[in-house]
Amino acid sequence: MALELVNKLPYDHPYRWDGTAVGGVKLWRPDELGADLALWLDAADASTITLNGSNVSQWDDKSGNGKHVSQGEATLQPQYDSFQLNSLSTISFVDDILGTSSPLSEVATDWSYTGVMNFTESNPSTADAFLSSNTSASGTFQMDIRSVGGNNALSFSGKDDGGENNTPTALYQNPYNTITGILYCSVDSTGVKTSFNGVQVDSSTATFRTGMTVPVRLGVNRSVANFLNANHAEHVFTTSVLSTEDRQKMEGYLAWKWGLEANLPAGHPYKSTPPTA
Amino acid sequence: MLELRSPLRGLSGPIRRYAVSVPTGPWNPAQLGADLALWLDADDSDTITLNGSNVSQWDDKSTKGRNFTQPTASIQPAYLSTGLGEKPSVYFDTATKFIAASTASDWTFLHEAGGSAIFLVIQLQPLGTTAPRYILITRSSPTGILHGIRDLSSGAFPLGTLFENGSTTLPYSPAPAASTPVNETHIIEWEHGLARTNDFGIYVDGVEKANVNYTTAPVGGFTADAPLRFGSAQMYAGEMVVLDVLPSTEDRQKMEGYLAWKWGGI
């Protein structure tokens, strides 16, 4: 099986990601996107995690933009490595929050988000969110859980260009609490598109291009009131909508890293092998 | 061969020309030079001599010529073309089967203070017994080293070493910290040497799982009384590389990277 032994090497092993010197290949990673990379949080990279006991007080941004997320209050700090995906550490949020200290200004009009999540809450309240950059009065963005047609659905929502709150897309229907997968959404002048495990699941022509005006928060919704308990594996924001090729590489990278490649659809270019740089 | 000319052309005196050997291609164990004591590679079918579908000889790809043989057909391992994923393997389907080198004195370095390392790519199968299965042995009796694995009923499979110098039998250790799952392919390394912080170490997939010091008897000072033997447990074997020195961290990681990408890369 591809990467069976390579994935077992330690994360910081000198040949874990680039095996060209020893007969392997260089695997594609988000830093191949260069300046388009706005925020990159990777729970598998222990060197980016600052612990307060077993809790996470800071999770460092690997994009180079220094948009680390942190939490100074111990009771709101998530736990590190209590849940693993593909033998890799995740960060477990249970009524916890990590946030940037300033808005993600790199994300303006056109952008994308890709993440790997494992949702654990069995009975969420409406509007519980795992990622947001809003307040109730302003801002643009939230990944949350809402009631859609009587079912709970993960959704993208926010304040559109016309100033109205909008819930345009549903990422996945019940039972969301068993979801482990790759989430993707893109925002540009044509609207919003959302994908789950490499398959587009919804779209809207509503536009959300006013930029993020408040810090990004993990674990809670835009009003900082509704928590969505989940294990966070990786989050990546880019400053433009990914090309189809780059989106598929991102999905392939995340799938092969977190052991989700079997969830990619037939025909996905990285269903049987991971992307290379 | 790359030829370099001296840049000092404007100075007086003869212009010297230098010839420098530049290795080509990716790193492989041959680049360890004289430190390479054994290299068995199931992915190189030219090194396998078959008796039907069984392996009667597995040739050493190092310069030492320490080929492993098994003349008795009933205990010869099988050669499978797709045993480890899509790669071939030498398959030991019972614990009675093994293959061995020919000269005991070739393996004295495995017991010396200078150190040694054995790298394996193997997939162990359940042992079916709590008794140790010694995968690598240089002992008939009473001196030698035995690297093996045990099947504890708890589901743990500790790797370990039994080190005998004729008067002291050191415990089957280090265990159980080096436990490794069965039915999965792993890179396992046993290494020893007084240059280590502790004499013995076991790495699994590039992670140090055991690091112990045998204080009751020092490493070294005796010779093996049997040539190195490989097998005696149910397993698929892909590659074995033995060094007659304690590898540097850099060389250990190169070996791990080489084996990982070859046997479990793309």
Coordinates of C-alpha atoms in Angstrom, one line a residue:
Chain A
M1 CA 0.0 0.0 0.0
A2 CA 1.3 3.4 -0.9
L3 CA 3.1 5.2 2.0
E4 CA 2.5 2.3 4.4
L5 CA 6.0 2.5 5.8
V6 CA 6.7 6.2 5.0
N7 CA 3.7 7.2 7.1
K8 CA 5.1 5.3 10.0
L9 CA 8.3 7.4 10.1
P10 CA 8.3 10.1 12.7
Y11 CA 6.8 13.4 11.5
D12 CA 10.1 15.2 11.7
H13 CA 12.2 12.3 10.2
P14 CA 14.4 13.8 7.5
Y15 CA 13.0 11.5 4.8
R16 CA 9.3 11.5 5.9
W17 CA 8.2 14.1 3.3
D18 CA 11.1 14.2 0.8
G19 CA 12.5 10.8 -0.1
T20 CA 14.3 11.9 -3.3
A21 CA 17.7 11.4 -1.7
V22 CA 17.0 7.8 -0.8
G23 CA 15.1 6.6 -3.8
G24 CA 11.7 8.0 -3.0
V25 CA 9.8 11.1 -4.1
K26 CA 8.9 14.5 -2.5
L27 CA 5.3 14.6 -1.3
W28 CA 3.1 17.6 -2.0
R29 CA 2.4 19.8 1.0
P30 CA 0.5 23.0 1.4
D31 CA 3.7 25.1 1.5
E32 CA 4.0 24.3 -2.3
L33 CA 1.2 27.0 -2.6
G34 CA 3.8 29.6 -1.7
A35 CA 2.3 33.1 -1.1
D36 CA -1.3 31.8 -1.5
L37 CA -1.0 30.1 1.8
A38 CA -2.7 32.3 4.4
L39 CA -3.0 30.0 7.5
W40 CA -1.8 26.4 8.1
L41 CA -2.5 24.6 11.3
D42 CA -1.3 21.1 11.5
A43 CA -2.0 19.1 14.7
A44 CA 0.4 16.3 13.6
D45 CA 3.4 18.5 13.8
A46 CA 4.2 18.5 17.5
S47 CA 6.8 21.2 17.1
T48 CA 3.9 23.7 16.5
I49 CA 2.1 22.9 19.7
T50 CA 2.7 24.7 23.0
L51 CA 1.3 22.7 25.9
N52 CA 0.0 23.7 29.3
G53 CA 0.1 20.2 30.9
S54 CA -1.8 18.1 28.4
N55 CA -3.7 21.2 27.1
V56 CA -2.9 23.3 24.1
S57 CA -2.2 26.9 24.9
Q58 CA -0.9 27.7 21.4
W59 CA -1.1 26.1 18.0
D60 CA 1.4 27.7 15.6
D61 CA 0.6 28.8 12.1
K62 CA 3.0 27.1 9.6
S63 CA 2.1 29.5 6.7
G64 CA 4.8 32.0 7.7
N65 CA 2.2 34.7 8.4
G66 CA 2.4 34.2 12.2
K67 CA -1.3 33.8 12.6
H68 CA -0.9 31.4 15.6
V69 CA -4.1 30.5 17.5
S70 CA -3.9 30.5 21.3
Q71 CA -5.8 30.5 24.5
G72 CA -4.5 32.0 27.8
E73 CA -7.4 30.7 29.9
A74 CA -6.7 27.2 31.0
T75 CA -10.3 26.1 31.3
L76 CA -10.9 27.0 27.6
Q77 CA -7.8 25.2 26.3
P78 CA -8.4 22.1 24.2
Q79 CA -6.6 18.8 24.9
Y80 CA -3.7 17.5 22.8
D81 CA -3.4 13.9 21.6
S82 CA -6.3 12.4 23.3
F83 CA -7.6 11.2 19.9
Q84 CA -5.5 10.1 16.9
L85 CA -6.2 9.8 13.2
N86 CA -4.0 7.4 11.4
S87 CA -1.7 7.4 14.4
L88 CA -1.3 11.2 14.2
S89 CA -2.2 13.6 17.0
T90 CA -5.3 15.8 16.9
I91 CA -6.5 18.6 19.2
S92 CA -9.8 17.8 21.0
F93 CA -12.2 20.7 21.7
V94 CA -14.8 20.3 24.4
D95 CA -16.3 23.8 25.0
D96 CA -12.8 25.2 24.2
I97 CA -11.5 28.0 22.0
L98 CA -8.3 28.8 20.3
G99 CA -8.1 32.1 18.3
T100 CA -5.8 34.3 16.4
S101 CA -4.9 37.6 18.0
S102 CA -5.8 39.6 14.9
P103 CA -8.1 39.1 11.9
L104 CA -6.9 36.9 9.1
S105 CA -6.3 39.9 6.8
E106 CA -4.6 37.7 4.2
V107 CA -8.1 36.4 3.4
A108 CA -10.0 39.1 1.5
T109 CA -12.3 38.7 -1.5
D110 CA -11.5 35.3 -3.0
W111 CA -10.3 32.5 -0.8
S112 CA -10.6 28.8 0.2
Y113 CA -10.6 26.7 3.3
T114 CA -9.7 23.1 3.6
G115 CA -9.7 21.1 6.8
V116 CA -9.7 17.6 8.4
M117 CA -12.1 17.1 11.2
N118 CA -13.6 14.4 13.4
F119 CA -16.9 15.4 14.9
T120 CA -17.8 13.9 18.3
E121 CA -20.8 15.8 19.6
S122 CA -23.9 13.6 19.4
N123 CA -26.6 16.2 20.1
P124 CA -25.5 19.6 19.1
S125 CA -27.5 22.8 19.4
T126 CA -28.4 24.8 16.4
A127 CA -25.5 27.1 15.3
D128 CA -22.8 25.3 17.2
A129 CA -19.7 26.0 15.2
F130 CA -16.2 24.6 15.0
L131 CA -14.6 27.5 13.1
S132 CA -15.7 31.1 12.8
S133 CA -14.6 34.6 12.1
N134 CA -17.6 36.6 12.9
T135 CA -19.4 38.4 15.6
S136 CA -23.2 38.7 15.6
A137 CA -22.9 42.2 14.2
S138 CA -20.2 42.0 11.6
G139 CA -17.8 39.7 9.7
T140 CA -18.2 37.1 7.1
F141 CA -17.6 33.5 7.9
Q142 CA -18.6 30.5 10.0
M143 CA -18.5 26.8 9.7
D144 CA -21.3 25.5 11.9
I145 CA -24.1 23.0 12.5
R146 CA -27.6 23.9 11.6
S147 CA -31.0 22.3 11.2
V148 CA -31.6 21.8 7.5
G149 CA -34.8 20.1 6.5
G150 CA -35.2 18.5 9.9
N151 CA -31.7 17.2 9.9
N152 CA -28.5 18.5 11.3
A153 CA -26.1 19.6 8.7
L154 CA -22.7 21.1 8.7
S155 CA -22.9 24.3 6.9
F156 CA -21.0 27.3 5.7
S157 CA -22.7 30.6 6.6
G158 CA -22.0 34.2 7.1
K159 CA -22.9 37.7 6.2
D160 CA -23.1 38.1 2.4
D161 CA -22.2 41.1 0.3
G162 CA -25.7 42.5 0.8
G163 CA -25.2 42.5 4.5
E164 CA -27.6 39.7 5.2
N165 CA -26.9 36.7 7.3
N166 CA -27.0 33.7 5.0
T167 CA -26.7 30.0 5.2
P168 CA -26.1 28.9 1.7
T169 CA -24.6 25.5 1.8
A170 CA -24.9 22.2 3.6
L171 CA -21.8 20.2 3.8
Y172 CA -23.2 16.9 5.0
Q173 CA -26.4 15.6 6.5
N174 CA -27.0 13.4 9.5
P175 CA -25.4 11.6 11.3
Y176 CA -22.8 14.4 11.3
N177 CA -21.4 13.3 14.7
T178 CA -19.7 10.3 13.0
I179 CA -18.1 12.4 10.3
T180 CA -14.4 12.2 9.8
G181 CA -13.4 13.8 6.6
I182 CA -12.0 16.5 4.4
L183 CA -14.0 19.7 4.3
Y184 CA -13.5 22.3 1.6
C185 CA -15.2 25.5 0.7
S186 CA -14.3 28.3 -1.8
V187 CA -15.5 31.8 -2.0
D188 CA -15.3 34.1 -5.1
S189 CA -17.5 36.3 -7.2
T190 CA -19.5 33.3 -8.4
G191 CA -20.5 32.3 -4.9
V192 CA -19.7 29.6 -2.5
K193 CA -18.9 26.0 -3.2
T194 CA -18.5 23.3 -0.6
S195 CA -17.0 19.8 -0.9
F196 CA -16.7 16.8 1.4
N197 CA -14.1 14.2 0.9
G198 CA -13.4 15.4 -2.7
V199 CA -17.0 15.6 -3.8
Q200 CA -18.8 18.9 -4.2
V201 CA -21.9 18.7 -2.1
D202 CA -23.5 22.2 -2.4
S203 CA -23.1 25.6 -3.9
S204 CA -24.7 29.0 -3.8
T205 CA -24.5 32.2 -5.8
A206 CA -24.5 34.3 -2.6
T207 CA -21.2 36.1 -2.3
F208 CA -19.2 36.5 0.9
R209 CA -16.3 38.7 -0.1
T210 CA -16.1 41.4 2.5
G211 CA -13.0 40.0 4.2
M212 CA -12.6 38.8 7.8
T213 CA -12.8 41.6 10.2
V214 CA -12.3 39.8 13.5
P215 CA -9.9 37.0 14.6
V216 CA -10.4 33.4 13.5
R217 CA -11.7 31.2 16.3
L218 CA -11.6 27.4 16.5
G219 CA -14.2 25.6 18.6
V220 CA -17.0 28.1 18.8
N221 CA -19.4 30.1 16.7
R222 CA -19.3 33.7 15.6
S223 CA -21.2 34.9 18.8
V224 CA -18.6 33.0 20.9
A225 CA -21.5 31.2 22.6
N226 CA -22.1 27.9 20.8
F227 CA -19.4 25.3 20.9
L228 CA -19.1 22.4 18.6
N229 CA -17.1 19.6 20.2
A230 CA -14.7 18.0 17.8
N231 CA -11.2 16.7 17.1
H232 CA -9.3 19.2 14.9
A233 CA -6.6 17.7 12.7
E234 CA -5.6 20.3 10.2
H235 CA -6.9 23.7 8.8
V236 CA -5.6 25.5 5.7
F237 CA -6.7 28.9 4.4
T238 CA -5.5 30.2 1.0
T239 CA -5.7 33.7 -0.4
S240 CA -7.4 32.6 -3.6
V241 CA -9.7 29.9 -4.8
L242 CA -7.6 26.8 -5.4
S243 CA -7.4 25.6 -9.0
T244 CA -9.0 22.2 -9.5
E245 CA -5.5 20.8 -9.7
D246 CA -4.4 22.4 -6.4
R247 CA -7.7 21.5 -4.7
Q248 CA -7.2 17.9 -5.6
K249 CA -3.6 17.9 -4.4
M250 CA -4.7 19.4 -1.1
E251 CA -7.4 16.7 -0.8
G252 CA -4.9 14.1 -1.7
Y253 CA -2.3 15.4 0.7
L254 CA -4.8 15.4 3.6
A255 CA -6.3 12.1 2.7
W256 CA -3.0 10.2 2.6
K257 CA -1.7 11.9 5.7
W258 CA -4.8 11.3 7.9
G259 CA -5.7 7.9 6.5
L260 CA -8.8 9.0 4.6
E261 CA -7.7 8.1 1.0
A262 CA -10.4 5.3 0.8
N263 CA -13.0 8.1 1.2
L264 CA -11.9 9.9 -1.9
P265 CA -14.3 9.3 -4.9
A266 CA -13.4 6.9 -7.7
G267 CA -11.7 8.8 -10.4
H268 CA -10.0 11.3 -8.0
P269 CA -6.4 11.6 -9.3
Y270 CA -5.0 10.9 -5.8
K271 CA -7.3 8.0 -4.9
S272 CA -4.5 5.4 -5.3
T273 CA -1.4 7.4 -4.8
P274 CA -0.6 10.7 -3.0
P275 CA 0.3 13.9 -4.8
T276 CA 3.9 14.7 -5.3
A277 CA 5.7 18.0 -5.5
Chain B
M1 CA 33.6 10.6 -12.8
L2 CA 33.5 14.4 -12.6
E3 CA 36.7 16.3 -13.6
L4 CA 37.4 19.6 -11.9
R5 CA 40.0 22.1 -13.0
S6 CA 41.9 24.3 -10.6
P7 CA 40.5 27.8 -10.4
L8 CA 44.0 29.1 -9.8
R9 CA 44.9 29.5 -13.4
G10 CA 46.5 33.0 -13.0
L11 CA 49.0 31.9 -10.5
S12 CA 52.5 30.7 -11.1
G13 CA 53.3 27.0 -10.9
P14 CA 51.6 24.0 -12.4
I15 CA 47.9 23.8 -12.8
R16 CA 46.7 20.8 -10.9
R17 CA 43.7 18.8 -12.1
Y18 CA 41.5 16.9 -9.7
A19 CA 39.4 13.8 -10.3
V20 CA 36.6 13.4 -7.8
S21 CA 34.2 10.5 -7.6
V22 CA 30.6 11.7 -7.3
P23 CA 28.1 9.0 -6.4
T24 CA 25.2 9.0 -8.8
G25 CA 21.6 8.1 -8.1
P26 CA 19.8 8.0 -4.7
W27 CA 21.5 6.7 -1.6
N28 CA 21.5 2.9 -1.0
P29 CA 23.3 0.7 1.5
A30 CA 26.3 0.2 -0.8
Q31 CA 27.3 3.7 0.0
L32 CA 28.2 2.6 3.5
G33 CA 31.3 1.0 2.0
A34 CA 33.3 -1.3 4.2
D35 CA 30.9 -0.8 7.1
L36 CA 28.3 -2.9 5.2
A37 CA 28.6 -6.4 6.6
L38 CA 25.5 -8.0 4.9
W39 CA 22.8 -7.0 2.5
L40 CA 20.0 -9.4 1.6
D41 CA 17.4 -7.9 -0.7
A42 CA 14.3 -9.9 -1.8
D43 CA 13.4 -7.2 -4.3
D44 CA 16.5 -8.3 -6.3
S45 CA 15.5 -11.6 -7.8
D46 CA 19.0 -12.1 -9.3
T47 CA 20.2 -12.8 -5.7
I48 CA 17.7 -15.6 -5.1
T49 CA 18.4 -19.2 -6.0
L50 CA 15.2 -21.2 -6.1
N51 CA 14.6 -24.9 -5.4
G52 CA 11.2 -25.0 -7.1
S53 CA 9.4 -22.2 -5.4
N54 CA 11.6 -22.3 -2.3
V55 CA 14.8 -20.4 -1.5
S56 CA 17.9 -22.5 -1.3
Q57 CA 20.3 -19.5 -1.4
W58 CA 20.0 -15.7 -0.8
D59 CA 23.0 -13.9 -2.0
D60 CA 24.7 -11.1 0.0
K61 CA 24.9 -7.9 -2.0
S62 CA 27.6 -6.5 0.1
T63 CA 31.2 -7.0 -0.9
K64 CA 31.6 -9.6 1.9
G65 CA 30.1 -12.5 0.0
R66 CA 28.2 -13.8 3.1
N67 CA 25.5 -15.7 1.2
F68 CA 22.8 -17.3 3.2
T69 CA 21.8 -20.9 2.3
Q70 CA 19.5 -23.7 3.3
P71 CA 20.2 -27.0 1.7
T72 CA 17.4 -28.9 3.4
A73 CA 14.3 -28.6 1.2
S74 CA 11.8 -29.2 4.0
I75 CA 12.9 -26.1 5.9
Q76 CA 13.6 -23.8 3.0
P77 CA 11.5 -20.6 3.0
A78 CA 9.4 -19.7 0.0
Y79 CA 9.9 -16.9 -2.5
L80 CA 6.7 -14.9 -3.1
S81 CA 6.5 -12.4 -5.9
T82 CA 4.0 -10.2 -4.1
G83 CA 4.5 -11.1 -0.5
L84 CA 5.0 -7.5 1.0
G85 CA 2.3 -5.5 -0.7
E86 CA 3.2 -5.6 -4.4
K87 CA 6.9 -6.4 -3.6
P88 CA 8.4 -9.8 -3.4
S89 CA 9.4 -11.5 -0.1
V90 CA 11.0 -14.5 1.4
Y91 CA 8.3 -16.2 3.4
F92 CA 8.8 -18.4 6.4
D93 CA 5.5 -20.1 6.9
T94 CA 6.5 -22.1 10.0
A95 CA 8.9 -21.5 12.8
T96 CA 11.0 -24.5 11.7
K97 CA 12.3 -22.7 8.6
F98 CA 15.4 -20.7 8.4
I99 CA 18.3 -19.7 6.3
A100 CA 21.9 -19.2 7.5
A101 CA 25.4 -17.9 6.7
S102 CA 28.3 -20.3 6.6
T103 CA 31.1 -19.0 8.9
A104 CA 30.7 -18.3 12.6
S105 CA 33.7 -16.1 12.9
D106 CA 32.3 -13.7 10.3
W107 CA 29.8 -12.6 12.9
T108 CA 32.0 -11.9 15.9
F109 CA 31.5 -8.2 15.4
L110 CA 27.9 -8.6 16.5
H111 CA 29.3 -9.1 20.1
E112 CA 32.0 -6.6 20.1
A113 CA 32.1 -3.3 22.0
G114 CA 32.6 -1.4 18.7
G115 CA 29.0 -2.0 17.9
S116 CA 26.8 -3.2 15.1
A117 CA 23.3 -2.7 13.7
I118 CA 20.8 -5.0 12.0
F119 CA 18.0 -3.5 9.9
L120 CA 15.1 -5.6 8.9
V121 CA 11.9 -5.1 6.8
I122 CA 9.6 -7.8 7.9
Q123 CA 6.0 -8.6 8.5
L124 CA 5.5 -10.9 11.5
Q125 CA 2.6 -13.2 11.8
P126 CA 1.1 -14.3 15.2
L127 CA 3.5 -16.6 16.9
G128 CA 1.0 -18.8 18.6
T129 CA 3.3 -19.2 21.6
T130 CA 4.5 -17.1 24.5
A131 CA 8.0 -18.6 24.1
P132 CA 10.5 -16.3 22.4
R133 CA 11.0 -16.7 18.7
Y134 CA 14.6 -15.9 17.9
I135 CA 14.6 -14.3 14.4
L136 CA 18.4 -13.8 14.4
I137 CA 20.8 -16.0 16.2
T138 CA 24.6 -16.5 16.3
R139 CA 24.5 -19.1 19.0
S140 CA 24.4 -22.8 19.2
S141 CA 25.6 -23.1 22.7
P142 CA 26.8 -21.4 25.0
T143 CA 27.8 -18.1 23.5
G144 CA 26.1 -15.7 21.1
I145 CA 23.4 -13.2 20.6
L146 CA 19.7 -13.8 20.0
H147 CA 17.3 -11.2 18.7
G148 CA 13.7 -12.1 18.9
I149 CA 10.1 -11.5 19.6
R150 CA 7.6 -12.8 22.1
D151 CA 3.9 -13.2 21.9
L152 CA 2.5 -12.2 25.2
S153 CA -1.1 -13.2 25.7
S154 CA -1.9 -9.6 26.4
G155 CA -1.5 -8.9 22.7
A156 CA 1.8 -7.3 23.1
F157 CA 4.7 -8.5 21.0
P158 CA 7.9 -7.3 22.6
L159 CA 11.1 -7.3 20.7
G160 CA 14.2 -8.2 22.7
T161 CA 17.7 -9.6 22.9
L162 CA 19.2 -12.5 24.7
F163 CA 22.9 -12.0 25.1
E164 CA 25.0 -14.9 26.3
N165 CA 28.7 -14.8 27.0
G166 CA 29.2 -18.3 28.4
S167 CA 28.9 -17.4 32.0
T168 CA 26.0 -14.9 32.1
T169 CA 22.7 -15.1 30.4
L170 CA 21.3 -11.7 30.3
P171 CA 17.5 -11.4 30.5
Y172 CA 15.3 -11.3 27.5
S173 CA 15.1 -7.6 27.3
P174 CA 14.5 -4.8 26.5
A175 CA 10.8 -5.5 26.7
P176 CA 8.0 -4.7 26.5
A177 CA 8.7 -1.2 25.4
A178 CA 9.7 -2.3 21.9
S179 CA 6.5 -4.1 21.2
T180 CA 5.5 -4.1 17.6
P181 CA 2.2 -5.2 16.0
V182 CA 2.0 -8.4 13.9
N183 CA 0.4 -8.6 10.5
E184 CA 1.9 -5.2 9.6
T185 CA 5.1 -4.4 7.8
H186 CA 7.7 -2.6 9.9
I187 CA 11.3 -1.5 9.8
I188 CA 13.1 -2.9 12.8
E189 CA 16.6 -2.2 13.9
W190 CA 18.6 -3.7 16.7
E191 CA 21.8 -1.9 17.5
H192 CA 24.5 -2.1 20.2
G193 CA 27.8 -0.4 21.0
L194 CA 29.5 1.2 23.9
A195 CA 29.3 4.5 22.1
R196 CA 25.6 4.6 22.8
T197 CA 24.4 6.2 26.0
N198 CA 23.1 2.8 26.8
D199 CA 24.5 -0.4 25.2
F200 CA 21.4 -1.6 23.4
G201 CA 18.7 0.0 21.4
I202 CA 15.8 -1.1 19.3
Y203 CA 14.1 1.2 16.7
V204 CA 10.8 0.5 15.1
D205 CA 9.9 2.6 12.1
G206 CA 12.5 5.2 13.0
V207 CA 11.4 5.6 16.6
E208 CA 13.6 4.4 19.5
K209 CA 11.5 2.0 21.4
A210 CA 14.1 0.5 23.8
N211 CA 17.3 1.9 25.2
V212 CA 18.9 -0.2 27.9
N213 CA 22.2 -0.9 29.5
Y214 CA 23.2 -4.4 30.6
T215 CA 25.2 -3.6 33.7
T216 CA 25.7 -7.2 34.8
A217 CA 28.0 -8.1 32.0
P218 CA 29.8 -5.8 29.5
V219 CA 29.3 -6.0 25.8
G220 CA 32.1 -7.7 23.9
G221 CA 34.9 -10.0 24.7
F222 CA 33.6 -13.3 23.2
T223 CA 32.9 -14.8 19.8
A224 CA 29.9 -16.3 18.2
D225 CA 29.9 -20.1 18.1
A226 CA 27.5 -20.3 15.1
P227 CA 27.0 -18.3 11.9
L228 CA 24.1 -15.8 11.7
R229 CA 20.8 -17.6 11.2
F230 CA 17.6 -15.9 10.0
G231 CA 14.1 -17.2 10.3
S232 CA 12.5 -19.4 13.0
A233 CA 9.3 -17.4 13.1
Q234 CA 6.4 -17.0 10.7
M235 CA 7.1 -13.9 8.7
Y236 CA 7.5 -12.2 5.4
A237 CA 11.0 -10.8 5.0
G238 CA 11.9 -8.1 2.5
E239 CA 15.4 -6.9 3.2
M240 CA 18.1 -7.3 5.9
V241 CA 21.1 -5.0 6.2
V242 CA 23.8 -5.5 8.8
L243 CA 26.5 -3.0 9.7
D244 CA 29.7 -3.8 11.6
V245 CA 29.7 -0.4 13.3
L246 CA 27.2 1.5 15.4
P247 CA 25.6 3.8 12.7
S248 CA 25.6 7.5 13.1
T249 CA 22.2 9.1 13.4
E250 CA 22.5 10.4 9.9
D251 CA 23.3 6.9 8.5
R252 CA 20.5 5.3 10.6
Q253 CA 18.0 7.8 9.2
K254 CA 19.2 7.3 5.6
M255 CA 18.7 3.6 6.1
E256 CA 15.3 4.1 7.5
G257 CA 14.4 6.4 4.7
Y258 CA 15.7 4.1 2.0
L259 CA 13.8 1.1 3.4
A260 CA 10.6 3.0 4.0
W261 CA 10.4 4.4 0.5
K262 CA 11.4 1.2 -1.1
W263 CA 9.1 -1.1 0.8
G264 CA 6.3 1.2 1.8
G265 CA 6.5 4.4 -0.4
I266 CA 4.9 5.0 -3.7

